[in-house]
Amino acid sequence: LPRCRPQGLTTSAVQRAAGMRLVLQRVSEASVSVGGQRIATIGVGVLVLLGIAAEDSPAQVPWCVRTIINSKLWPNAEGKPWRESVKKAEREVLVVSQFTLAGRVDAKGKPQYHNAMAPEPAEALYRTIMDELNSQLPGRVQEGRFRALMSVSLTNDGPVTIVAESPP
């Protein structure tokens, strides 16, 4: 089979290292378990899978937090779609760190994670994001366990799933 590339993208755009990535999933419920024990659960809200890339920095934290709390994923009271955010609708947030979002699959099909930030600085950046989310949405933010093998359960509402990548 011929090699393919998404239309409109140059080779350099395809090979470019990823920035911080968020996968936002509108959920009616979600939870995280570690070792068979449930450690976090939310009702209606957003499950966020957060991938931190090697070149990410604290400068991206405001973008990340704004994207999570201000993305308009729900209809308003009149039923108009895409009008209400987590913040405005007073929904909950569950954040799960996921270094594999910075990964790529090579030509042989093997995952490569060279673009992911090393665990220690990634955890510090993750903590900064969590602190800011908790300050803006007190009592409405839950999280998985950094560097743990987690089981994530969710009921996707819609389904609505948005992938966002920080600007360079």
Coordinates of C-alpha atoms in Angstrom, one line a residue:
L1 CA 0.0 0.0 0.0
P2 CA 1.2 3.5 -0.7
R3 CA 2.2 5.6 2.3
C4 CA -0.5 8.2 3.1
R5 CA -0.6 11.5 4.9
P6 CA -3.7 13.5 5.9
Q7 CA -4.6 15.8 3.1
G8 CA -3.4 19.3 3.5
L9 CA -0.6 18.5 5.9
T10 CA 3.1 18.7 5.1
T11 CA 5.5 16.0 6.2
S12 CA 7.0 18.5 8.8
A13 CA 3.5 19.1 10.2
V14 CA 2.9 15.4 10.6
Q15 CA 6.3 14.8 12.2
R16 CA 6.1 17.9 14.5
A17 CA 6.3 17.1 18.2
A18 CA 3.0 17.4 19.9
G19 CA 2.3 20.0 22.5
M20 CA 0.1 19.5 25.5
R21 CA -3.0 17.5 24.5
L22 CA -6.4 17.3 26.1
V23 CA -9.1 14.8 25.3
L24 CA -12.4 16.2 26.7
Q25 CA -15.2 13.7 27.0
R26 CA -18.7 14.9 28.0
V27 CA -19.9 12.3 30.5
S28 CA -23.0 11.5 32.5
E29 CA -20.6 9.8 35.0
A30 CA -16.9 8.7 35.2
S31 CA -14.6 7.1 37.7
V32 CA -11.0 6.0 38.2
S33 CA -9.9 2.9 40.1
V34 CA -6.4 1.9 41.1
G35 CA -5.7 -1.7 42.2
G36 CA -9.4 -2.4 42.3
Q37 CA -10.2 0.5 44.6
R38 CA -12.3 3.5 43.3
I39 CA -10.3 6.6 44.0
A40 CA -12.3 9.3 42.1
T41 CA -15.8 9.6 40.7
I42 CA -17.9 12.4 39.1
G43 CA -21.4 12.7 37.9
V44 CA -22.3 15.0 34.9
G45 CA -19.2 16.7 33.7
V46 CA -16.0 16.3 31.7
L47 CA -13.5 13.5 31.8
V48 CA -10.1 15.0 30.8
L49 CA -7.3 12.9 29.5
L50 CA -4.2 15.0 29.8
G51 CA -1.0 14.4 27.9
I52 CA 2.1 16.5 28.7
A53 CA 4.8 16.7 26.0
A54 CA 8.5 17.2 26.6
E55 CA 8.6 20.8 25.4
D56 CA 5.5 21.9 27.5
S57 CA 6.0 24.5 30.2
P58 CA 4.0 26.4 32.8
A59 CA 3.2 29.0 30.1
Q60 CA 0.6 26.5 28.8
V61 CA -1.2 26.1 32.1
P62 CA -3.6 29.0 31.5
W63 CA -4.5 27.6 28.0
C64 CA -5.1 24.2 29.5
V65 CA -7.3 25.4 32.4
R66 CA -9.3 27.8 30.1
T67 CA -9.9 25.0 27.6
I68 CA -11.2 22.6 30.3
I69 CA -13.4 25.0 32.1
N70 CA -14.7 27.1 29.2
S71 CA -15.3 24.6 26.4
K72 CA -19.0 24.9 25.6
L73 CA -20.1 21.3 25.5
W74 CA -23.7 21.5 26.7
P75 CA -26.9 23.1 25.5
N76 CA -28.4 26.0 27.3
A77 CA -31.7 26.1 29.1
E78 CA -33.5 26.8 25.8
G79 CA -31.9 23.8 24.2
K80 CA -29.4 25.7 22.0
P81 CA -26.4 23.4 21.5
W82 CA -22.8 24.3 22.5
R83 CA -23.7 27.1 24.8
E84 CA -22.8 26.0 28.4
S85 CA -19.3 25.2 29.8
V86 CA -18.3 23.2 32.9
K87 CA -17.8 26.5 34.8
K88 CA -21.1 28.1 33.7
A89 CA -23.2 24.9 34.1
E90 CA -21.5 24.0 37.4
R91 CA -20.5 20.6 36.2
E92 CA -17.7 18.4 37.5
V93 CA -14.2 17.5 36.1
L94 CA -12.2 14.3 36.4
V95 CA -8.6 14.7 35.2
V96 CA -6.5 11.6 34.3
S97 CA -2.8 12.1 33.3
Q98 CA -2.0 10.1 30.2
F99 CA 1.6 10.3 28.9
T100 CA 0.6 8.1 26.0
L101 CA -1.2 11.0 24.4
A102 CA 2.3 12.4 23.5
G103 CA 3.1 9.1 21.7
R104 CA 3.4 8.3 18.1
V105 CA 3.3 5.0 16.2
D106 CA 6.4 4.3 14.1
A107 CA 6.4 2.8 10.6
K108 CA 6.6 -0.7 12.2
G109 CA 3.5 -0.1 14.4
K110 CA 5.5 0.3 17.6
P111 CA 4.5 3.1 20.0
Q112 CA 7.1 5.7 20.6
Y113 CA 6.9 8.0 23.7
H114 CA 10.0 10.2 23.2
N115 CA 7.7 13.3 22.9
A116 CA 6.4 12.8 26.4
M117 CA 7.8 14.8 29.3
A118 CA 9.9 12.9 31.8
P119 CA 7.8 11.9 34.9
E120 CA 9.2 14.2 37.5
P121 CA 8.8 17.5 35.6
A122 CA 5.5 16.3 34.1
E123 CA 4.1 15.6 37.6
A124 CA 5.1 19.1 38.7
L125 CA 3.3 20.6 35.7
Y126 CA 0.3 18.3 36.3
R127 CA 0.1 19.5 40.0
T128 CA 0.1 23.1 38.8
I129 CA -2.8 22.4 36.4
M130 CA -4.7 20.6 39.2
D131 CA -4.1 23.4 41.7
E132 CA -5.4 26.0 39.2
L133 CA -8.5 23.9 38.3
N134 CA -9.2 23.4 42.0
S135 CA -8.9 27.1 42.7
Q136 CA -11.4 28.0 39.9
L137 CA -13.8 25.1 40.5
P138 CA -13.6 24.4 44.2
G139 CA -15.1 21.1 45.2
R140 CA -15.8 20.1 41.6
V141 CA -12.5 18.6 40.5
Q142 CA -11.4 15.0 40.9
E143 CA -8.3 13.3 39.6
G144 CA -6.6 10.0 38.9
R145 CA -3.3 9.0 40.4
F146 CA -0.2 10.2 38.5
R147 CA 2.0 7.3 37.2
A148 CA -0.4 4.7 38.4
L149 CA -2.0 1.9 36.3
M150 CA -5.6 3.1 36.3
S151 CA -8.9 1.7 35.2
V152 CA -11.1 4.5 33.8
S153 CA -14.8 4.0 33.5
L154 CA -17.2 6.5 31.8
T155 CA -20.5 6.9 30.3
N156 CA -19.9 9.2 27.3
D157 CA -22.8 11.7 26.9
G158 CA -23.7 12.3 23.3
P159 CA -21.1 11.0 22.6
V160 CA -19.1 14.3 22.7
T161 CA -15.3 14.0 22.5
I162 CA -13.0 16.9 21.7
V163 CA -9.3 16.7 21.2
A164 CA -7.4 19.9 21.9
E165 CA -3.7 20.7 21.5
S166 CA -1.9 23.7 22.9
P167 CA -0.7 26.3 20.5
P168 CA 3.0 26.3 19.8

